[in-house]
Amino acid sequence: MTDIYTKSQFDNYAELHAHTYYSFLDGVSSPHDMIAEASRLGISSIAITDHNGLYGIVEFSTAARDFGIQAIYGAEISLANSSKRTGLFDPSGNHLVVLAKSPEGYKRLSKAISNANLLGGEKDRPIFTLESLSDSANGSWVILTGCRKGLVPATLVESGPSPARRELEKLIYLFGTDNVFVELWHHFNPTDTYRNDAMVELAYKCAVDVVATSNAHYATRDQYQLAQVLSAIRANCTLEELDGWASPSPTAHLRSPQEQAHIFSRWPRALPRTAELGIECSFDLKLIAPQLPRCNVPYPHTQESYLRELTYAGAQYRYGSKSNERVTGAWKQIDYELEIINELGYAGYFLIVWEIVEFCKSQDIYCQGRGSAANSAVCFALGITRADAVALGLLFERFLSVARDGPPDIDLDIESDRREEVIQHVYSLYGREHAGLVANIVSYKPKSAIRDVAKVFGYSSPDIERWSRAIEHNEPALSDRAYVQANTSDNTSEHTPPEIVISFAKQLIGIPRHLSIHPGGMVICDRSITEVCPIEHARMKDRTILQWDKESVAAISLVKFDLLGLGMLEALHRCVDIISEKYGIDIDLAEIPQEDQVYDLLCNADTIGIFQVESGAQMNTLPRMKPRCFYDLVVEVALIRPGPIQGQAVHPYLRRRDGIEEVTYLHPLLKKSLEKTLGIPLFQEQLMSIAIDAAGFSPAQADELRQAMGSKRSSERMERLKTNLFSGLASNGIIGKDAQSIWDGLAAFSSFGFPESHSVSFAYLVYASAWLKLHYPGAFYCALINSQPMGFWSPQSLVADAKRHQVEVLPPLINKSSLMATLESNLLEAPKLRLGLASIRSIGIELGDALYRNAPYSSIEDIVSRVRLNKDQLEALAESGALVEIEPSRRKAIWSAEPISHYRQDQLPGISTIHTSPQLPAMTTMEKIEADIHNLGLTTGPSAIEMLRPYLKSIGALTSTDLVHIESNQKVLVAGVVTHRQRPESAKGATFITLEDETGIIRATCSVGTWKRYRSVARSHPGLLISGRIERSTPLAIESSPGSLSTPVAINIRVEKISPIRLGHLPSARNFR
Amino acid sequence: MATFNPVCYKSPYEGVGDSAKTQLSTFHLLESVDRYLALSCPNLSHADDFGRELRTFQQVVIVLKEFCPFIETIAPGVCALKLRGPSRYFGGEDNLSELIHNRIATLVNAKITDKRLAIDVASISPVRIGIANGLWASLVAINNPRSTVLRVASIELGNYSGITSVVPTDTTSDFLAELPVSLLPNTNIIGTLHKLGINTIGSFANLTTEDVFSRFGKQVLLLHEMAKGLRSEVPGIRHYQKRNTLPPNIQPAKQQDFWGGSDASKERALGSLHKLESILGPEQIFIARLQGGWAPDDQYRFIPWNLQRTLRGSRGKLSSRPVLADKEKPWPGHFTHPFPSLVLVKPVLVHLRSNTQQAITVTRRSMLSDKPADISINGSQWHKVVNYAGPWTHESQWWSKHPKRQAYIQLTASNGCNCLLVFEHKTWFLNSVYD
């Protein structure tokens, strides 16, 4: 059906009131889609007016530029917003649309939003008042009267024209006659015409102009239903309940100028004025990123000279004096790097990072530079990174070069539980307006989409739980496949949400739900960041974040520092502390020696708890890889990643390492670059050095090539570089097919390459954690357990692994345990680890600490008389067995929990008579296991599988250790608790199931077909019985030959059949993470 | 009468304080446990299909009323009656349950369907009957027919299948004893009972009253008595009456708040309605209520008189229960004054055309395809359109089985007719007329 209203050509029209999905659940379309639709409709300029923020500004202006549309910048401000926008049908507070007239207006708007947020003091509660807005505006804004909730229209509807006129006059008084406009909109409701008539009359009486908008909350008509779904999500209600609160008219979409001309023909002055205002508010917004702050340097230093001095001092210590350097070329490299750093003006940047690292050192916080910063000798000299870039021959240009886009990237890994101290240090050093954490926009993924959509359609929570669990992948890119899987592989409708839920969930994917904090990014500026981007409070106390995510931040070249939390650094620190405290041995992780036994441990894949190499895939490769030196670890870290696995680099590398395949190079000139990885390219630095060696590129050019290949954005630049590369190759005599295959190789590899420097940084942590596991297993597991949650393995698996390494793990006891797990043994005894009180369900840090400080206790009443506990907490203590010292029967203790929890502190112990318990059956071992797992998340005693072993033996099931003696292709039966279910992208659909029994870990691989057949069992049961065929990395014959008994072997089971074992309450597996 | 007597909800331990022990020892049971027959149609227990299952189940209730005038509905698809009178009259429990099965079988096999009410008698089968001392035990007997204590009889008649599980008079506590505690209708304590190793109802029943009181508090004493077979039921086993506002000792049919009072004339009016219903059958009497809404025809609703007291809050999907839309909500953009004086229940077909004699439609973008020039109501002659306003569009209830996608225009025709037209399913209808 053609619209008669699109037939005639109409003048330009400006859309002055439009929400994108950055109105968080009150808008549906992305800034890009909004602009695209505006362009299709022939709108010449369009405003973005999201609620209380400028979240989408960067995306919006980029899209507007792409489509050749003039962007207008604004926001819809909530006045007197005493409550939050979410969880309510109709959030209170009136609205006001603000549009910036100039760059100054934009700056003032951003500041006004920031101030309101800071004043509100918590997330999503900005405090705006008309008066403060008037001060902020200073004539640089246009004010529209806004939507149904706008001050003037709302007063008109509620109280009539006279009070509404007073409100309008107030706006005029505060913002100026020329800046206030009465907004008309028409959503095809019977009341729209009345209201617009009344508004026009008000405007006439107050002598202000009238403009027309579409007050759009979605780009196209089709998105109306989705908008309602979002509204219901925002109000936390069902669609049925929402009915009557939200507009039922599918009309809040963008309109063409022709449509608007028709709709507003009753008010002929509105449209021309709208178009004029659109032009008045048009300006080219150049968001100019503030510079980095200048560091305070001692007189008479400049930033540059101070950096040089600090670097030299560090170099002196690490490399020795210039005349007598320990690493050849180190000083030359340092001078070269300093020259480039100064040329690019990044001295201040390095000083800022150096200051943060110095702060960490002064506070005894473990931190380490990661990523490409480790390519820099300056970073090494300053103590920012641990990798000696010169000795390792790392390419500085991967980190910083003249040709590089934007500032370098220095990421700092900081031990997780102390990262907050570092962040707060940065806030206090530079000030809240000059520093902010980068936002992370949390968008809908399949699971959350299914959950929220099913909820608004009124489904019950058990259904919703089941459906969201049925989705095995949470990657947005995989959404469609995930749904297909959810739909087809389980035939029972039980696991499949209804069609309507699926269809809306699909539409929801990618729409922002809320703002959270980016895991590390922090921006530091010399002037107030709020001039460019508003800041707001995060959920977490004392944290302020930008309203932009890292893409927006990068788009305007704001310099971002990544301060990342790393669990392993925390664990290492704890471990070193425990060793020092318990054994009196001080360990400097920088000084630990290289030892063969450590590599033996790694070769045997005895790596549970060890950084980076503890995953199933890593454990599977280690026995094939057989690392014997530090650089092997660097390769191992880079090798077992999705990229190289998919790029099929793993097997050739391992074959060459085993001498099965010859090491060859495409051209002799490539040998220098690829020698260290046996001719298989693994690192981004290699890509660069190939370009340097074979095509005569400068290091800077080589980095440009790497960036261009990695981003695949600018095809023009790519063509230019390609031409350069080919001519460079030709001058070295490489032409035709050879040149082409070098190019193809580089292009293929560029997508998965990994910075060598990053691998080096991580390899240090791999070695350090392996060394500690070997020498101090007690302290090592203790530290890991206290650093949870982290790593690949659950606490239960860590405890089981500890036991396999002769570390005794003891349950928490009220009179023996500390708050956290502790080592009870001294250096001469076998390690004994006691779990802490905080590990008990519902106890937590605060209460655990109180319990610990008041210990010992003589009775349960005694506990209650000194520490305030509720019934649940007391019951958890009782059920976990933590009270067996004072009440040997767990069941009696559980019985007493309720009467004693009412026990008053002023009562004398022993007086209570009411808790004498009846005869209760003692807990069976299985019941104890269940109680342990329920209350501690793990059991320290025998595992359920161990209890079942006689039965399992009778049906012929083997243990993990038995499997070592089984030849490839033999059929076996195994049983265990599922610790992981994984389906990595690189596995081509195969599912990896990891089982744990009392002797160790069993890995099994399930083909697509087998998984499909046994899916419902395999996915839902905590304990599985698996039969299948053995796959060994080394044949049994070789392994059992004399003298080579310890040859490492990786064993895998090719699954043929899966059945459940019923074990009661078991720890839950980590599924499809 | 089967309705619960509120006196029983009151704990005999009300006011138990420091001297709990002395009071406990003087306590005597107040309730004698009646024998109950509970009946369940598992197929009709969801009631999510626009009341279809509810109406079908109503047929079963009507049949049961032949045996006992007081049938209590417990949950969707579940009802119960006290056995004492009926069992004596119909020759004992076994005879009675057989008669009930036979009678319902006749209904099922008659294959009566009523398309308008969407009743499907075939879905009544299978029917399960449980007989025991106490309402709760009879409900439990329905769902646990494998217990060794039970006497079970099944019946097949054509398309009908039924099963009766009888707990003999003196064995109710034995019957309950072997069942898991998870069947108890108080989910709060089940977890604790498991933790204590008390896994069967019997071992729970074996605890002393003092122990139960001191560990679980007085609220659980009633449950304990029920577990011992000494009490008919505890609050909380009726699935939807919980949310019903009815005073407990008044028969649902005599709902007072319907008329807003209870004086004699209203009682009489209600009586007449009941008589009328007994003649016309259930759900034949409708009453009009005003409600919140966007369009004029949304702002009132006919409610089946006897349905307004039934199902509230069904499980799972959006329920279609006849609940009035909230008048307190803002209904943004809704129709206001002037209201039409006549709203047509059955819409009348209207033709609307442009100057070029093209039929007028409303586009997806809520625009009229052209200016309306002439109107013809119900196929009668064409009149000129003098003036019009609109269209006003709404799309609501799109998530339900009865989505509404409508556009309205107000229009004055040359014959002086002021009316509201609605465009729905690509067709214009006369919706209402203004004075």
PDB file of C-alpha atoms in Angstrom, chain A residues 303 370 581-582 808 1070:
ATOM      1  CA  GLN A 303      58.505  15.565  31.620  1.00  0.00           C
ATOM      2  CA  ARG A 370      51.055  -6.986  30.213  1.00  0.00           C
ATOM      3  CA  GLU A 581      54.516 -16.295  57.706  1.00  0.00           C
ATOM      4  CA  LYS A 582      54.412 -20.047  58.218  1.00  0.00           C
ATOM      5  CA  GLU A 808      45.674 -32.949  53.801  1.00  0.00           C
ATOM      6  CA  ARG A1070      31.177 -25.123  34.876  1.00  0.00           C
TER       7      ARG A1070
END
